């Protein structure tokens, strides 16, 4: 993995990372190209074709509702300390990755 300065047009606001981390060419060759963005775009197009634009909107609304619920729950249990609240919110916003079990 390598890092480089984050390029942002204009002023970089608070909370934005100053650096981005990327796979090296060697790591990309070893692990293959990820196509998550392509997969997500294809899935949303399929939903739009099969269920209409309203289905895409409903999917997005459900995702946002889930995110709001996670953040609300995290903040309710975080107390009044600003650092604890920030850590709880960061934890709620951190994607959860579940790896397949090894057999």
mmCIF file of N, CA and C in Angstrom:
data_model
loop_
_atom_site.group_PDB
_atom_site.id
_atom_site.type_symbol
_atom_site.label_atom_id
_atom_site.label_comp_id
_atom_site.label_asym_id
_atom_site.label_seq_id
_atom_site.Cartn_x
_atom_site.Cartn_y
_atom_site.Cartn_z
ATOM 1 N N UNK A 1 0.841 -1.156 0.000
ATOM 2 C CA UNK A 1 0.000 0.000 0.000
ATOM 3 C C UNK A 1 0.894 1.228 0.000
ATOM 4 N N UNK A 2 0.486 2.241 -0.724
ATOM 5 C CA UNK A 2 1.211 3.507 -0.770
ATOM 6 C C UNK A 2 0.247 4.625 -0.416
ATOM 7 N N UNK A 3 0.785 5.762 -0.032
ATOM 8 C CA UNK A 3 -0.069 6.913 0.251
ATOM 9 C C UNK A 3 0.428 8.094 -0.554
ATOM 10 N N UNK A 4 -0.481 9.029 -0.788
ATOM 11 C CA UNK A 4 -0.128 10.272 -1.462
ATOM 12 C C UNK A 4 -1.018 11.368 -0.921
ATOM 13 N N UNK A 5 -0.639 12.595 -1.187
ATOM 14 C CA UNK A 5 -1.446 13.725 -0.747
ATOM 15 C C UNK A 5 -2.795 13.690 -1.458
ATOM 16 N N UNK A 6 -3.854 14.001 -0.728
ATOM 17 C CA UNK A 6 -5.199 14.062 -1.297
ATOM 18 C C UNK A 6 -5.326 15.352 -2.097
ATOM 19 N N UNK A 7 -5.688 15.250 -3.349
ATOM 20 C CA UNK A 7 -5.908 16.433 -4.180
ATOM 21 C C UNK A 7 -7.365 16.837 -4.066
ATOM 22 N N UNK A 8 -7.597 18.048 -3.632
ATOM 23 C CA UNK A 8 -8.970 18.552 -3.543
ATOM 24 C C UNK A 8 -9.014 19.937 -4.150
ATOM 25 N N UNK A 9 -10.033 20.206 -4.966
ATOM 26 C CA UNK A 9 -10.159 21.552 -5.524
ATOM 27 C C UNK A 9 -10.615 22.517 -4.432
ATOM 28 N N UNK A 10 -9.991 23.669 -4.362
ATOM 29 C CA UNK A 10 -10.386 24.652 -3.359
ATOM 30 C C UNK A 10 -9.873 24.296 -1.983
ATOM 31 N N UNK A 11 -10.518 24.838 -0.985
ATOM 32 C CA UNK A 11 -10.125 24.643 0.407
ATOM 33 C C UNK A 11 -10.579 23.282 0.907
ATOM 34 N N UNK A 12 -9.676 22.535 1.542
ATOM 35 C CA UNK A 12 -10.036 21.245 2.129
ATOM 36 C C UNK A 12 -10.612 21.500 3.507
ATOM 37 N N UNK A 13 -11.863 21.126 3.708
ATOM 38 C CA UNK A 13 -12.545 21.367 4.969
ATOM 39 C C UNK A 13 -12.100 20.431 6.066
ATOM 40 N N UNK A 14 -12.546 20.729 7.258
ATOM 41 C CA UNK A 14 -12.239 19.895 8.408
ATOM 42 C C UNK A 14 -12.815 18.502 8.218
ATOM 43 N N UNK A 15 -12.090 17.502 8.665
ATOM 44 C CA UNK A 15 -12.591 16.135 8.617
ATOM 45 C C UNK A 15 -12.207 15.371 7.371
ATOM 46 N N UNK A 16 -11.709 16.071 6.366
ATOM 47 C CA UNK A 16 -11.298 15.369 5.160
ATOM 48 C C UNK A 16 -9.874 14.875 5.330
ATOM 49 N N UNK A 17 -9.598 13.654 4.890
ATOM 50 C CA UNK A 17 -8.235 13.140 5.057
ATOM 51 C C UNK A 17 -7.239 13.910 4.192
ATOM 52 N N UNK A 18 -6.054 14.145 4.741
ATOM 53 C CA UNK A 18 -5.002 14.833 3.993
ATOM 54 C C UNK A 18 -4.300 13.878 3.035
ATOM 55 N N UNK A 19 -4.405 12.591 3.296
ATOM 56 C CA UNK A 19 -3.743 11.597 2.465
ATOM 57 C C UNK A 19 -4.745 10.519 2.055
ATOM 58 N N UNK A 20 -4.493 9.910 0.920
ATOM 59 C CA UNK A 20 -5.271 8.760 0.493
ATOM 60 C C UNK A 20 -4.325 7.576 0.391
ATOM 61 N N UNK A 21 -4.847 6.392 0.598
ATOM 62 C CA UNK A 21 -4.044 5.181 0.553
ATOM 63 C C UNK A 21 -4.517 4.332 -0.612
ATOM 64 N N UNK A 22 -3.576 3.833 -1.366
ATOM 65 C CA UNK A 22 -3.870 3.079 -2.576
ATOM 66 C C UNK A 22 -3.067 1.794 -2.598
ATOM 67 N N UNK A 23 -3.582 0.812 -3.307
ATOM 68 C CA UNK A 23 -2.818 -0.416 -3.507
ATOM 69 C C UNK A 23 -1.663 -0.141 -4.457
ATOM 70 N N UNK A 24 -0.549 -0.784 -4.215
ATOM 71 C CA UNK A 24 0.570 -0.694 -5.147
ATOM 72 C C UNK A 24 0.231 -1.516 -6.377
ATOM 73 N N UNK A 25 0.997 -1.315 -7.442
ATOM 74 C CA UNK A 25 0.799 -2.112 -8.653
ATOM 75 C C UNK A 25 0.965 -3.599 -8.364
ATOM 76 N N UNK A 26 1.948 -3.921 -7.506
ATOM 77 C CA UNK A 26 2.185 -5.320 -7.138
ATOM 78 C C UNK A 26 0.965 -5.916 -6.415
ATOM 79 N N UNK A 27 0.412 -5.173 -5.470
ATOM 80 C CA UNK A 27 -0.753 -5.658 -4.728
ATOM 81 C C UNK A 27 -1.959 -5.800 -5.647
ATOM 82 N N UNK A 28 -2.125 -4.850 -6.552
ATOM 83 C CA UNK A 28 -3.243 -4.922 -7.492
ATOM 84 C C UNK A 28 -3.110 -6.150 -8.385
ATOM 85 N N UNK A 29 -1.886 -6.440 -8.821
ATOM 86 C CA UNK A 29 -1.661 -7.621 -9.656
ATOM 87 C C UNK A 29 -1.916 -8.897 -8.872
ATOM 88 N N UNK A 30 -1.522 -8.902 -7.603
ATOM 89 C CA UNK A 30 -1.695 -10.082 -6.763
ATOM 90 C C UNK A 30 -3.162 -10.322 -6.415
ATOM 91 N N UNK A 31 -3.893 -9.262 -6.129
ATOM 92 C CA UNK A 31 -5.266 -9.414 -5.643
ATOM 93 C C UNK A 31 -6.326 -9.130 -6.696
ATOM 94 N N UNK A 32 -5.917 -8.690 -7.856
ATOM 95 C CA UNK A 32 -6.873 -8.429 -8.919
ATOM 96 C C UNK A 32 -7.534 -7.068 -8.763
ATOM 97 N N UNK A 33 -8.144 -6.636 -9.824
ATOM 98 C CA UNK A 33 -8.833 -5.347 -9.851
ATOM 99 C C UNK A 33 -10.174 -5.511 -9.162
ATOM 100 N N UNK A 34 -10.481 -4.614 -8.233
ATOM 101 C CA UNK A 34 -11.801 -4.695 -7.616
ATOM 102 C C UNK A 34 -12.794 -3.958 -8.501
ATOM 103 N N UNK A 35 -13.978 -4.448 -8.538
ATOM 104 C CA UNK A 35 -15.002 -3.862 -9.413
ATOM 105 C C UNK A 35 -16.248 -3.505 -8.613
ATOM 106 N N UNK A 36 -16.068 -3.101 -7.362
ATOM 107 C CA UNK A 36 -17.217 -2.792 -6.525
ATOM 108 C C UNK A 36 -18.052 -1.663 -7.117
ATOM 109 N N UNK A 37 -17.390 -0.608 -7.602
ATOM 110 C CA UNK A 37 -18.128 0.512 -8.182
ATOM 111 C C UNK A 37 -18.906 0.057 -9.410
ATOM 112 N N UNK A 38 -18.256 -0.744 -10.259
ATOM 113 C CA UNK A 38 -18.926 -1.252 -11.449
ATOM 114 C C UNK A 38 -20.116 -2.126 -11.068
ATOM 115 N N UNK A 39 -19.931 -2.961 -10.061
ATOM 116 C CA UNK A 39 -21.005 -3.843 -9.615
ATOM 117 C C UNK A 39 -22.180 -3.036 -9.058
ATOM 118 N N UNK A 40 -21.877 -2.027 -8.236
ATOM 119 C CA UNK A 40 -22.938 -1.198 -7.657
ATOM 120 C C UNK A 40 -23.705 -0.457 -8.748
ATOM 121 N N UNK A 41 -22.985 0.093 -9.718
ATOM 122 C CA UNK A 41 -23.644 0.808 -10.815
ATOM 123 C C UNK A 41 -24.521 -0.135 -11.625
ATOM 124 N N UNK A 42 -24.010 -1.314 -11.925
ATOM 125 C CA UNK A 42 -24.795 -2.290 -12.693
ATOM 126 C C UNK A 42 -26.035 -2.720 -11.916
ATOM 127 N N UNK A 43 -25.888 -2.912 -10.611
ATOM 128 C CA UNK A 43 -27.031 -3.320 -9.783
ATOM 129 C C UNK A 43 -28.104 -2.237 -9.765
ATOM 130 N N UNK A 44 -27.693 -0.986 -9.623
ATOM 131 C CA UNK A 44 -28.678 0.107 -9.615
ATOM 132 C C UNK A 44 -29.364 0.254 -10.976
ATOM 133 N N UNK A 45 -28.630 0.064 -12.032
ATOM 134 C CA UNK A 45 -29.258 0.106 -13.371
ATOM 135 C C UNK A 45 -30.262 -1.033 -13.521
ATOM 136 N N UNK A 46 -29.910 -2.219 -13.042
ATOM 137 C CA UNK A 46 -30.810 -3.369 -13.132
ATOM 138 C C UNK A 46 -32.076 -3.097 -12.321
ATOM 139 N N UNK A 47 -31.907 -2.567 -11.106
ATOM 140 C CA UNK A 47 -33.076 -2.234 -10.271
ATOM 141 C C UNK A 47 -33.958 -1.227 -10.997
ATOM 142 N N UNK A 48 -33.351 -0.220 -11.634
ATOM 143 C CA UNK A 48 -34.126 0.793 -12.356
ATOM 144 C C UNK A 48 -34.906 0.185 -13.508
ATOM 145 N N UNK A 49 -34.280 -0.740 -14.231
ATOM 146 C CA UNK A 49 -34.960 -1.380 -15.367
ATOM 147 C C UNK A 49 -36.079 -2.290 -14.875
ATOM 148 N N UNK A 50 -35.803 -3.098 -13.851
ATOM 149 C CA UNK A 50 -36.778 -4.065 -13.367
ATOM 150 C C UNK A 50 -37.900 -3.436 -12.545
ATOM 151 N N UNK A 51 -37.543 -2.471 -11.702
ATOM 152 C CA UNK A 51 -38.540 -1.916 -10.785
ATOM 153 C C UNK A 51 -38.876 -0.463 -11.008
ATOM 154 N N UNK A 52 -38.161 0.186 -11.923
ATOM 155 C CA UNK A 52 -38.398 1.592 -12.189
ATOM 156 C C UNK A 52 -37.552 2.493 -11.299
ATOM 157 N N UNK A 53 -37.555 3.766 -11.650
ATOM 158 C CA UNK A 53 -36.771 4.741 -10.901
ATOM 159 C C UNK A 53 -37.201 4.807 -9.438
ATOM 160 N N UNK A 54 -38.494 4.580 -9.172
ATOM 161 C CA UNK A 54 -38.987 4.614 -7.791
ATOM 162 C C UNK A 54 -38.320 3.529 -6.949
ATOM 163 N N UNK A 55 -38.005 2.386 -7.555
ATOM 164 C CA UNK A 55 -37.337 1.301 -6.825
ATOM 165 C C UNK A 55 -35.932 1.724 -6.409
ATOM 166 N N UNK A 56 -35.230 2.460 -7.276
ATOM 167 C CA UNK A 56 -33.903 2.960 -6.928
ATOM 168 C C UNK A 56 -34.025 3.948 -5.769
ATOM 169 N N UNK A 57 -35.024 4.824 -5.831
ATOM 170 C CA UNK A 57 -35.257 5.777 -4.752
ATOM 171 C C UNK A 57 -35.575 5.091 -3.439
ATOM 172 N N UNK A 58 -36.381 4.035 -3.490
ATOM 173 C CA UNK A 58 -36.726 3.291 -2.276
ATOM 174 C C UNK A 58 -35.499 2.586 -1.705
ATOM 175 N N UNK A 59 -34.675 2.021 -2.573
ATOM 176 C CA UNK A 59 -33.435 1.392 -2.126
ATOM 177 C C UNK A 59 -32.557 2.407 -1.398
ATOM 178 N N UNK A 60 -32.380 3.584 -2.008
ATOM 179 C CA UNK A 60 -31.560 4.635 -1.394
ATOM 180 C C UNK A 60 -32.162 5.083 -0.062
ATOM 181 N N UNK A 61 -33.478 5.239 -0.015
ATOM 182 C CA UNK A 61 -34.138 5.673 1.222
ATOM 183 C C UNK A 61 -33.927 4.658 2.341
ATOM 184 N N UNK A 62 -33.999 3.372 2.025
ATOM 185 C CA UNK A 62 -33.779 2.342 3.035
ATOM 186 C C UNK A 62 -32.342 2.352 3.534
ATOM 187 N N UNK A 63 -31.389 2.568 2.622
ATOM 188 C CA UNK A 63 -29.978 2.634 3.036
ATOM 189 C C UNK A 63 -29.749 3.816 3.972
ATOM 190 N N UNK A 64 -30.316 4.971 3.624
ATOM 191 C CA UNK A 64 -30.156 6.166 4.455
ATOM 192 C C UNK A 64 -30.823 5.958 5.815
ATOM 193 N N UNK A 65 -32.003 5.342 5.822
ATOM 194 C CA UNK A 65 -32.696 5.094 7.086
ATOM 195 C C UNK A 65 -31.867 4.195 8.001
ATOM 196 N N UNK A 66 -31.234 3.193 7.437
ATOM 197 C CA UNK A 66 -30.373 2.315 8.225
ATOM 198 C C UNK A 66 -29.177 3.061 8.793
ATOM 199 N N UNK A 67 -28.576 3.915 7.977
ATOM 200 C CA UNK A 67 -27.437 4.713 8.430
ATOM 201 C C UNK A 67 -27.859 5.668 9.535
ATOM 202 N N UNK A 68 -28.996 6.316 9.359
ATOM 203 C CA UNK A 68 -29.499 7.224 10.396
ATOM 204 C C UNK A 68 -29.758 6.488 11.700
ATOM 205 N N UNK A 69 -30.330 5.296 11.613
ATOM 206 C CA UNK A 69 -30.626 4.519 12.821
ATOM 207 C C UNK A 69 -29.338 4.136 13.545
ATOM 208 N N UNK A 70 -28.305 3.699 12.790
ATOM 209 C CA UNK A 70 -27.019 3.348 13.405
ATOM 210 C C UNK A 70 -26.403 4.554 14.101
ATOM 211 N N UNK A 71 -26.453 5.700 13.449
ATOM 212 C CA UNK A 71 -25.864 6.913 14.036
ATOM 213 C C UNK A 71 -26.648 7.358 15.264
ATOM 214 N N UNK A 72 -27.962 7.306 15.188
ATOM 215 C CA UNK A 72 -28.802 7.695 16.322
ATOM 216 C C UNK A 72 -28.517 6.801 17.526
ATOM 217 N N UNK A 73 -28.451 5.498 17.310
ATOM 218 C CA UNK A 73 -28.170 4.551 18.382
ATOM 219 C C UNK A 73 -26.797 4.808 18.989
ATOM 220 N N UNK A 74 -25.805 5.039 18.131
ATOM 221 C CA UNK A 74 -24.449 5.296 18.618
ATOM 222 C C UNK A 74 -24.409 6.563 19.465
ATOM 223 N N UNK A 75 -25.111 7.597 19.039
ATOM 224 C CA UNK A 75 -25.076 8.866 19.763
ATOM 225 C C UNK A 75 -25.847 8.780 21.082
ATOM 226 N N UNK A 76 -26.902 7.983 21.124
ATOM 227 C CA UNK A 76 -27.673 7.836 22.363
ATOM 228 C C UNK A 76 -26.832 7.227 23.480
ATOM 229 N N UNK A 77 -25.944 6.316 23.129
ATOM 230 C CA UNK A 77 -25.131 5.651 24.142
ATOM 231 C C UNK A 77 -23.770 6.283 24.358
ATOM 232 N N UNK A 78 -23.492 7.416 23.708
ATOM 233 C CA UNK A 78 -22.156 7.996 23.747
ATOM 234 C C UNK A 78 -21.926 8.959 24.907
ATOM 235 N N UNK A 79 -22.978 9.404 25.563
ATOM 236 C CA UNK A 79 -22.811 10.365 26.649
ATOM 237 C C UNK A 79 -22.620 11.772 26.131
ATOM 238 N N UNK A 80 -22.076 12.650 26.992
ATOM 239 C CA UNK A 80 -21.948 14.068 26.650
ATOM 240 C C UNK A 80 -20.531 14.488 26.276
ATOM 241 N N UNK A 81 -19.557 13.636 26.528
ATOM 242 C CA UNK A 81 -18.162 13.961 26.226
ATOM 243 C C UNK A 81 -17.975 14.059 24.705
ATOM 244 N N UNK A 82 -17.513 15.215 24.196
ATOM 245 C CA UNK A 82 -17.388 15.396 22.745
ATOM 246 C C UNK A 82 -16.514 14.346 22.051
ATOM 247 N N UNK A 83 -15.398 13.971 22.662
ATOM 248 C CA UNK A 83 -14.517 12.980 22.033
ATOM 249 C C UNK A 83 -15.209 11.620 21.963
ATOM 250 N N UNK A 84 -15.898 11.237 23.033
ATOM 251 C CA UNK A 84 -16.624 9.962 23.033
ATOM 252 C C UNK A 84 -17.734 9.982 21.991
ATOM 253 N N UNK A 85 -18.410 11.111 21.842
ATOM 254 C CA UNK A 85 -19.477 11.228 20.836
ATOM 255 C C UNK A 85 -18.904 11.112 19.423
ATOM 256 N N UNK A 86 -17.756 11.776 19.198
ATOM 257 C CA UNK A 86 -17.116 11.705 17.882
ATOM 258 C C UNK A 86 -16.660 10.283 17.573
ATOM 259 N N UNK A 87 -16.092 9.605 18.561
ATOM 260 C CA UNK A 87 -15.650 8.223 18.352
ATOM 261 C C UNK A 87 -16.826 7.296 18.087
ATOM 262 N N UNK A 88 -17.924 7.498 18.810
ATOM 263 C CA UNK A 88 -19.118 6.672 18.604
ATOM 264 C C UNK A 88 -19.683 6.886 17.207
ATOM 265 N N UNK A 89 -19.715 8.140 16.769
ATOM 266 C CA UNK A 89 -20.223 8.441 15.429
ATOM 267 C C UNK A 89 -19.303 7.864 14.360
ATOM 268 N N UNK A 90 -17.989 7.993 14.561
ATOM 269 C CA UNK A 90 -17.039 7.424 13.602
ATOM 270 C C UNK A 90 -17.211 5.913 13.503
ATOM 271 N N UNK A 91 -17.410 5.267 14.630
ATOM 272 C CA UNK A 91 -17.621 3.817 14.639
ATOM 273 C C UNK A 91 -18.899 3.455 13.882
ATOM 274 N N UNK A 92 -19.960 4.232 14.087
ATOM 275 C CA UNK A 92 -21.226 3.964 13.403
ATOM 276 C C UNK A 92 -21.097 4.161 11.898
ATOM 277 N N UNK A 93 -20.234 5.075 11.483
ATOM 278 C CA UNK A 93 -20.060 5.365 10.058
ATOM 279 C C UNK A 93 -19.016 4.484 9.387
ATOM 280 N N UNK A 94 -18.280 3.695 10.166
ATOM 281 C CA UNK A 94 -17.266 2.817 9.601
ATOM 282 C C UNK A 94 -17.933 1.602 8.975
ATOM 283 N N UNK A 95 -17.661 1.356 7.696
ATOM 284 C CA UNK A 95 -18.275 0.195 7.049
ATOM 285 C C UNK A 95 -17.895 -1.094 7.765
ATOM 286 N N UNK A 96 -18.853 -1.967 7.889
ATOM 287 C CA UNK A 96 -18.603 -3.260 8.504
ATOM 288 C C UNK A 96 -18.328 -4.274 7.413
ATOM 289 N N UNK A 97 -17.148 -4.852 7.484
ATOM 290 C CA UNK A 97 -16.749 -5.846 6.495
ATOM 291 C C UNK A 97 -16.786 -7.205 7.153
ATOM 292 N N UNK A 98 -17.545 -8.098 6.583
ATOM 293 C CA UNK A 98 -17.566 -9.464 7.093
ATOM 294 C C UNK A 98 -16.895 -10.350 6.067
ATOM 295 N N UNK A 99 -15.919 -11.067 6.533
ATOM 296 C CA UNK A 99 -15.179 -11.952 5.654
ATOM 297 C C UNK A 99 -15.765 -13.355 5.723
ATOM 298 N N UNK A 100 -15.723 -14.061 4.611
ATOM 299 C CA UNK A 100 -16.222 -15.442 4.634
ATOM 300 C C UNK A 100 -15.386 -16.298 5.576
ATOM 301 N N UNK A 101 -16.024 -17.221 6.230
ATOM 302 C CA UNK A 101 -15.305 -18.136 7.114
ATOM 303 C C UNK A 101 -14.494 -19.119 6.309
ATOM 304 N N UNK A 102 -13.326 -19.429 6.852
ATOM 305 C CA UNK A 102 -12.491 -20.456 6.208
ATOM 306 C C UNK A 102 -13.020 -21.821 6.597
ATOM 307 N N UNK A 103 -12.947 -22.708 5.655
ATOM 308 C CA UNK A 103 -13.419 -24.065 5.923
ATOM 309 C C UNK A 103 -12.290 -24.944 6.342
#
